[in-house]
Amino acid sequence: SHAHESEWVYSSTLSKKLFTPLGEYIHQIPSVSHPIEFFLFLCGYAFNPAVFLFWPILIHGLSYNKRLTPLSPSLSSSGNPLLETVTTTATTMTPFQKWQEDFLMFNGGLYVLSVLVTLAFTEIGKASFATTRPRPPTAEEGCDNNNKLVWRRRYGKLVASLKSKHSFPSGDCAQAMNLCMFVWKYVPVDRITLMGNDISIDWILFGIFLPGVAFARVFYLCHWVEDCIGGIMLSWVLQSSLMPVITQKIMIQLAP
């Protein structure tokens, strides 16, 4: 704990009084039930390079099947030129409206671009701050007084595979926030149906998935709480400033 707090990223009063104790508490959770840990595994492993292609394929499929017709070529205040829509039949669509609808077909590639931009800034941050990751407990620390193993992470090695050396900011949390904001801004899907009920996709992404990824990365001792907050804030800044500019430039270059 002392070595952790000596790194200036974690040296603020807020970190010492709140974030570090919270992170250590999550790190020290002995174990959870298998169904709960499987959910945490899915969240914690979601942005491992081994499953990278899943997300652009999913986004392409959602965009292809749910294409809508935008109102205007200009970016909206949220940086979203594709979701300001009107109901227009194929026979009344102008050539430019038809092109805007077809532009949704590029969403998979646009998402990949956002992933690469987020990755570049994340790696710059990691190299600049060069913070250390949490230390897993030793065999003795993971056992109780009767030498029985009580600290357990069933998917720990898998979740921690292919991770980089430094801790801040969390690349997985940055990518999770990037995905959530990208779907919110560029994918025309508002709700999904589960067991006969319509559920807001935003609620699933921002209310369940994003917190799940952050908690899982701390639970599996890949990160501190501050790393997850830093990764989320990094993607929020990029999706609020840089990515809208890039998207606009691409649309202008591809416009008929």
Short mmCIF file of C-alpha atoms in Angstrom, two decimals:
data_model
loop_
_atom_site.label_atom_id
_atom_site.label_comp_id
_atom_site.label_asym_id
_atom_site.label_seq_id
_atom_site.Cartn_x
_atom_site.Cartn_y
_atom_site.Cartn_z
CA SER A 1 0.00 0.00 0.00
CA HIS A 2 2.84 2.40 0.87
CA ALA A 3 4.57 1.75 -2.47
CA HIS A 4 1.28 2.24 -4.27
CA GLU A 5 0.55 5.56 -2.57
CA SER A 6 4.09 6.78 -3.25
CA GLU A 7 3.28 6.96 -7.00
CA TRP A 8 1.97 10.44 -7.59
CA VAL A 9 -1.07 9.32 -9.59
CA TYR A 10 -2.36 7.66 -6.42
CA SER A 11 -1.01 10.17 -3.90
CA SER A 12 -3.98 12.54 -3.64
CA THR A 13 -6.04 12.73 -0.47
CA LEU A 14 -9.04 11.35 -2.36
CA SER A 15 -7.02 8.33 -3.44
CA LYS A 16 -5.61 7.69 0.02
CA LYS A 17 -8.93 8.11 1.81
CA LEU A 18 -11.31 6.54 -0.72
CA PHE A 19 -9.97 4.94 -3.88
CA THR A 20 -7.02 3.00 -2.44
CA PRO A 21 -9.03 1.49 0.46
CA LEU A 22 -11.83 0.63 -1.97
CA GLY A 23 -9.41 -1.02 -4.38
CA GLU A 24 -7.72 -2.99 -1.61
CA TYR A 25 -11.11 -4.13 -0.33
CA ILE A 26 -12.05 -5.44 -3.79
CA HIS A 27 -8.63 -7.06 -4.19
CA GLN A 28 -9.08 -8.88 -0.90
CA ILE A 29 -12.53 -10.31 -1.64
CA PRO A 30 -11.77 -14.03 -1.11
CA SER A 31 -14.05 -15.39 -3.84
CA VAL A 32 -17.54 -15.12 -5.29
CA SER A 33 -20.02 -17.70 -6.55
CA HIS A 34 -19.26 -19.24 -9.92
CA PRO A 35 -22.18 -17.60 -11.82
CA ILE A 36 -21.17 -14.15 -10.53
CA GLU A 37 -17.52 -14.74 -11.35
CA PHE A 38 -18.42 -15.95 -14.83
CA PHE A 39 -20.17 -12.62 -15.43
CA LEU A 40 -17.10 -10.81 -14.09
CA PHE A 41 -14.91 -12.92 -16.34
CA LEU A 42 -16.95 -11.94 -19.41
CA CYS A 43 -16.59 -8.27 -18.45
CA GLY A 44 -12.94 -8.51 -17.53
CA TYR A 45 -12.00 -10.45 -20.66
CA ALA A 46 -14.24 -8.50 -23.07
CA PHE A 47 -11.42 -6.36 -24.47
CA ASN A 48 -8.64 -8.88 -24.44
CA PRO A 49 -6.93 -8.81 -27.87
CA ALA A 50 -8.02 -12.43 -28.39
CA VAL A 51 -11.67 -11.34 -28.77
CA PHE A 52 -11.07 -8.03 -30.54
CA LEU A 53 -12.97 -8.90 -33.76
CA PHE A 54 -16.22 -9.63 -31.91
CA TRP A 55 -17.05 -5.96 -31.31
CA PRO A 56 -16.64 -4.49 -34.84
CA ILE A 57 -18.56 -7.45 -36.26
CA LEU A 58 -21.37 -6.85 -33.77
CA ILE A 59 -21.46 -3.12 -34.50
CA HIS A 60 -21.48 -3.74 -38.23
CA GLY A 61 -24.36 -6.19 -37.85
CA LEU A 62 -26.42 -3.80 -35.72
CA SER A 63 -25.78 -0.89 -38.08
CA TYR A 64 -26.56 -2.93 -41.20
CA ASN A 65 -29.86 -4.27 -39.87
CA LYS A 66 -31.02 -1.03 -38.24
CA ARG A 67 -30.08 1.62 -40.79
CA LEU A 68 -31.98 4.90 -40.49
CA THR A 69 -32.07 8.04 -42.61
CA PRO A 70 -30.37 11.13 -41.10
CA LEU A 71 -31.75 14.65 -41.28
CA SER A 72 -28.65 16.58 -42.28
CA PRO A 73 -24.97 16.13 -43.05
CA SER A 74 -23.81 18.31 -40.16
CA LEU A 75 -22.65 16.87 -36.86
CA SER A 76 -25.08 17.16 -33.99
CA SER A 77 -24.12 18.69 -30.66
CA SER A 78 -23.23 15.21 -29.39
CA GLY A 79 -20.99 14.54 -32.38
CA ASN A 80 -23.51 12.18 -33.92
CA PRO A 81 -24.40 12.80 -37.58
CA LEU A 82 -26.04 9.40 -38.05
CA LEU A 83 -28.76 9.31 -35.43
CA GLU A 84 -30.60 12.57 -36.16
CA THR A 85 -33.20 10.74 -38.19
CA VAL A 86 -36.52 11.09 -39.86
CA THR A 87 -38.80 8.43 -41.25
CA THR A 88 -38.28 8.44 -44.99
CA THR A 89 -39.34 5.85 -47.50
CA ALA A 90 -36.87 4.55 -50.06
CA THR A 91 -38.80 6.28 -52.86
CA THR A 92 -38.57 9.74 -51.24
CA MET A 93 -34.94 9.61 -50.11
CA THR A 94 -32.59 12.08 -51.75
CA PRO A 95 -29.23 10.79 -53.06
CA PHE A 96 -27.46 12.41 -50.10
CA GLN A 97 -29.88 10.85 -47.60
CA LYS A 98 -29.31 7.50 -49.25
CA TRP A 99 -25.54 7.98 -48.93
CA GLN A 100 -25.92 8.88 -45.25
CA GLU A 101 -27.89 5.70 -44.70
CA ASP A 102 -25.20 3.72 -46.51
CA PHE A 103 -22.52 5.40 -44.40
CA LEU A 104 -23.77 3.35 -41.45
CA MET A 105 -22.27 0.40 -43.29
CA PHE A 106 -18.86 1.85 -42.38
CA ASN A 107 -19.63 1.78 -38.66
CA GLY A 108 -17.55 -1.35 -38.09
CA GLY A 109 -14.50 0.29 -39.62
CA LEU A 110 -15.17 3.57 -37.84
CA TYR A 111 -15.32 1.69 -34.56
CA VAL A 112 -11.98 0.00 -35.29
CA LEU A 113 -10.52 3.45 -35.90
CA SER A 114 -11.86 4.64 -32.53
CA VAL A 115 -10.31 1.58 -30.87
CA LEU A 116 -6.91 2.37 -32.39
CA VAL A 117 -7.10 6.04 -31.39
CA THR A 118 -8.07 5.05 -27.83
CA LEU A 119 -5.30 2.47 -27.72
CA ALA A 120 -2.69 4.99 -28.86
CA PHE A 121 -3.62 7.52 -26.18
CA THR A 122 -3.87 4.78 -23.54
CA GLU A 123 -0.36 3.55 -24.30
CA ILE A 124 0.97 7.10 -24.23
CA GLY A 125 -0.61 7.47 -20.79
CA LYS A 126 0.80 4.19 -19.52
CA ALA A 127 4.30 5.05 -20.71
CA SER A 128 4.08 8.56 -19.23
CA PHE A 129 2.81 7.58 -15.78
CA ALA A 130 4.60 4.19 -15.61
CA THR A 131 2.62 3.03 -12.59
CA THR A 132 2.84 -0.48 -11.13
CA ARG A 133 0.00 -2.97 -11.15
CA PRO A 134 -1.45 -4.54 -8.00
CA ARG A 135 0.46 -7.47 -6.54
CA PRO A 136 -1.39 -10.81 -6.30
CA PRO A 137 -1.36 -12.36 -2.83
CA THR A 138 1.24 -14.98 -2.06
CA ALA A 139 0.22 -18.58 -1.37
CA GLU A 140 0.38 -17.91 2.36
CA GLU A 141 -1.63 -14.70 2.13
CA GLY A 142 -4.36 -16.50 0.20
CA CYS A 143 -4.91 -19.10 2.92
CA ASP A 144 -6.69 -18.93 6.26
CA ASN A 145 -5.26 -19.90 9.64
CA ASN A 146 -5.85 -23.57 8.84
CA ASN A 147 -3.80 -23.26 5.65
CA LYS A 148 -6.94 -23.62 3.55
CA LEU A 149 -7.05 -21.64 0.31
CA VAL A 150 -9.73 -18.97 0.61
CA TRP A 151 -8.60 -16.36 -1.98
CA ARG A 152 -9.64 -17.62 -5.38
CA ARG A 153 -9.94 -16.24 -8.90
CA ARG A 154 -11.13 -18.99 -11.24
CA TYR A 155 -10.34 -17.04 -14.42
CA GLY A 156 -7.49 -14.93 -13.09
CA LYS A 157 -4.78 -16.12 -15.47
CA LEU A 158 -7.04 -15.80 -18.49
CA VAL A 159 -8.24 -12.29 -17.64
CA ALA A 160 -4.68 -11.14 -16.88
CA SER A 161 -3.24 -12.59 -20.10
CA LEU A 162 -1.75 -10.25 -22.71
CA LYS A 163 -1.83 -7.25 -20.39
CA SER A 164 0.76 -4.51 -20.65
CA LYS A 165 3.33 -3.68 -17.99
CA HIS A 166 1.95 -0.46 -16.54
CA SER A 167 -1.33 0.20 -14.82
CA PHE A 168 -2.64 3.75 -15.36
CA PRO A 169 -4.91 4.30 -17.23
CA SER A 170 -6.85 1.06 -17.67
CA GLY A 171 -6.91 0.14 -21.34
CA ASP A 172 -9.86 -2.22 -20.89
CA CYS A 173 -11.95 0.46 -19.17
CA ALA A 174 -10.97 2.96 -21.85
CA GLN A 175 -12.10 0.52 -24.54
CA ALA A 176 -15.30 -0.27 -22.64
CA MET A 177 -16.20 3.43 -22.42
CA ASN A 178 -15.24 3.86 -26.08
CA LEU A 179 -17.62 1.05 -27.04
CA CYS A 180 -20.45 2.43 -24.90
CA MET A 181 -20.14 5.95 -26.29
CA PHE A 182 -19.69 4.72 -29.85
CA VAL A 183 -22.89 2.65 -29.72
CA TRP A 184 -24.74 5.52 -28.05
CA LYS A 185 -23.63 8.03 -30.69
CA TYR A 186 -23.33 6.08 -33.93
CA VAL A 187 -25.38 2.86 -33.79
CA PRO A 188 -29.13 3.33 -34.38
CA VAL A 189 -30.31 0.82 -31.77
CA ASP A 190 -32.19 2.22 -28.79
CA ARG A 191 -33.66 -0.87 -27.18
CA ILE A 192 -33.33 -4.63 -27.22
CA THR A 193 -35.89 -7.27 -26.28
CA LEU A 194 -35.01 -9.73 -23.53
CA MET A 195 -37.57 -12.27 -22.35
CA GLY A 196 -40.38 -10.22 -23.85
CA ASN A 197 -39.28 -6.93 -22.26
CA ASP A 198 -37.85 -3.91 -24.04
CA ILE A 199 -34.68 -2.75 -22.30
CA SER A 200 -32.71 0.41 -23.03
CA ILE A 201 -29.37 -0.42 -24.65
CA ASP A 202 -27.87 2.65 -22.93
CA TRP A 203 -28.89 1.30 -19.53
CA ILE A 204 -27.29 -2.06 -20.30
CA LEU A 205 -24.07 -0.46 -21.53
CA PHE A 206 -23.58 2.35 -19.03
CA GLY A 207 -25.45 0.83 -16.08
CA ILE A 208 -24.27 -2.79 -16.18
CA PHE A 209 -21.51 -3.46 -18.70
CA LEU A 210 -19.19 -0.50 -18.04
CA PRO A 211 -19.32 -0.83 -14.22
CA GLY A 212 -18.89 -4.59 -14.66
CA VAL A 213 -15.70 -4.14 -16.68
CA ALA A 214 -14.29 -1.66 -14.14
CA PHE A 215 -15.11 -3.88 -11.17
CA ALA A 216 -13.74 -6.98 -12.90
CA ARG A 217 -10.42 -5.33 -13.72
CA VAL A 218 -9.98 -4.44 -10.04
CA PHE A 219 -11.35 -7.77 -8.81
CA TYR A 220 -8.80 -9.70 -10.90
CA LEU A 221 -5.97 -7.48 -9.58
CA CYS A 222 -5.21 -6.05 -12.99
CA HIS A 223 -5.85 -2.48 -11.84
CA TRP A 224 -6.48 0.02 -9.09
CA VAL A 225 -9.73 1.98 -8.94
CA GLU A 226 -7.98 5.14 -10.18
CA ASP A 227 -6.82 3.30 -13.30
CA CYS A 228 -10.40 2.48 -14.23
CA ILE A 229 -11.59 6.04 -13.64
CA GLY A 230 -8.68 7.33 -15.72
CA GLY A 231 -9.46 5.00 -18.61
CA ILE A 232 -13.14 5.94 -18.60
CA MET A 233 -12.36 9.66 -18.52
CA LEU A 234 -9.81 9.30 -21.32
CA SER A 235 -12.37 7.75 -23.67
CA TRP A 236 -14.99 10.31 -22.70
CA VAL A 237 -12.60 13.10 -23.70
CA LEU A 238 -11.67 11.41 -26.99
CA GLN A 239 -15.28 10.65 -27.94
CA SER A 240 -16.34 14.17 -27.02
CA SER A 241 -13.59 16.00 -28.88
CA LEU A 242 -11.34 14.12 -31.29
CA MET A 243 -13.58 11.37 -32.69
CA PRO A 244 -16.37 13.73 -33.87
CA VAL A 245 -13.77 15.70 -35.83
CA ILE A 246 -12.36 12.53 -37.39
CA THR A 247 -15.85 11.27 -38.24
CA GLN A 248 -16.78 14.56 -39.88
CA LYS A 249 -13.63 14.58 -41.99
CA ILE A 250 -14.27 11.00 -43.14
CA MET A 251 -17.87 11.82 -44.08
CA ILE A 252 -16.73 14.87 -46.06
CA GLN A 253 -14.11 12.83 -47.92
CA LEU A 254 -16.59 10.05 -48.77
CA ALA A 255 -19.56 12.29 -49.58
CA PRO A 256 -20.78 12.04 -53.19
#
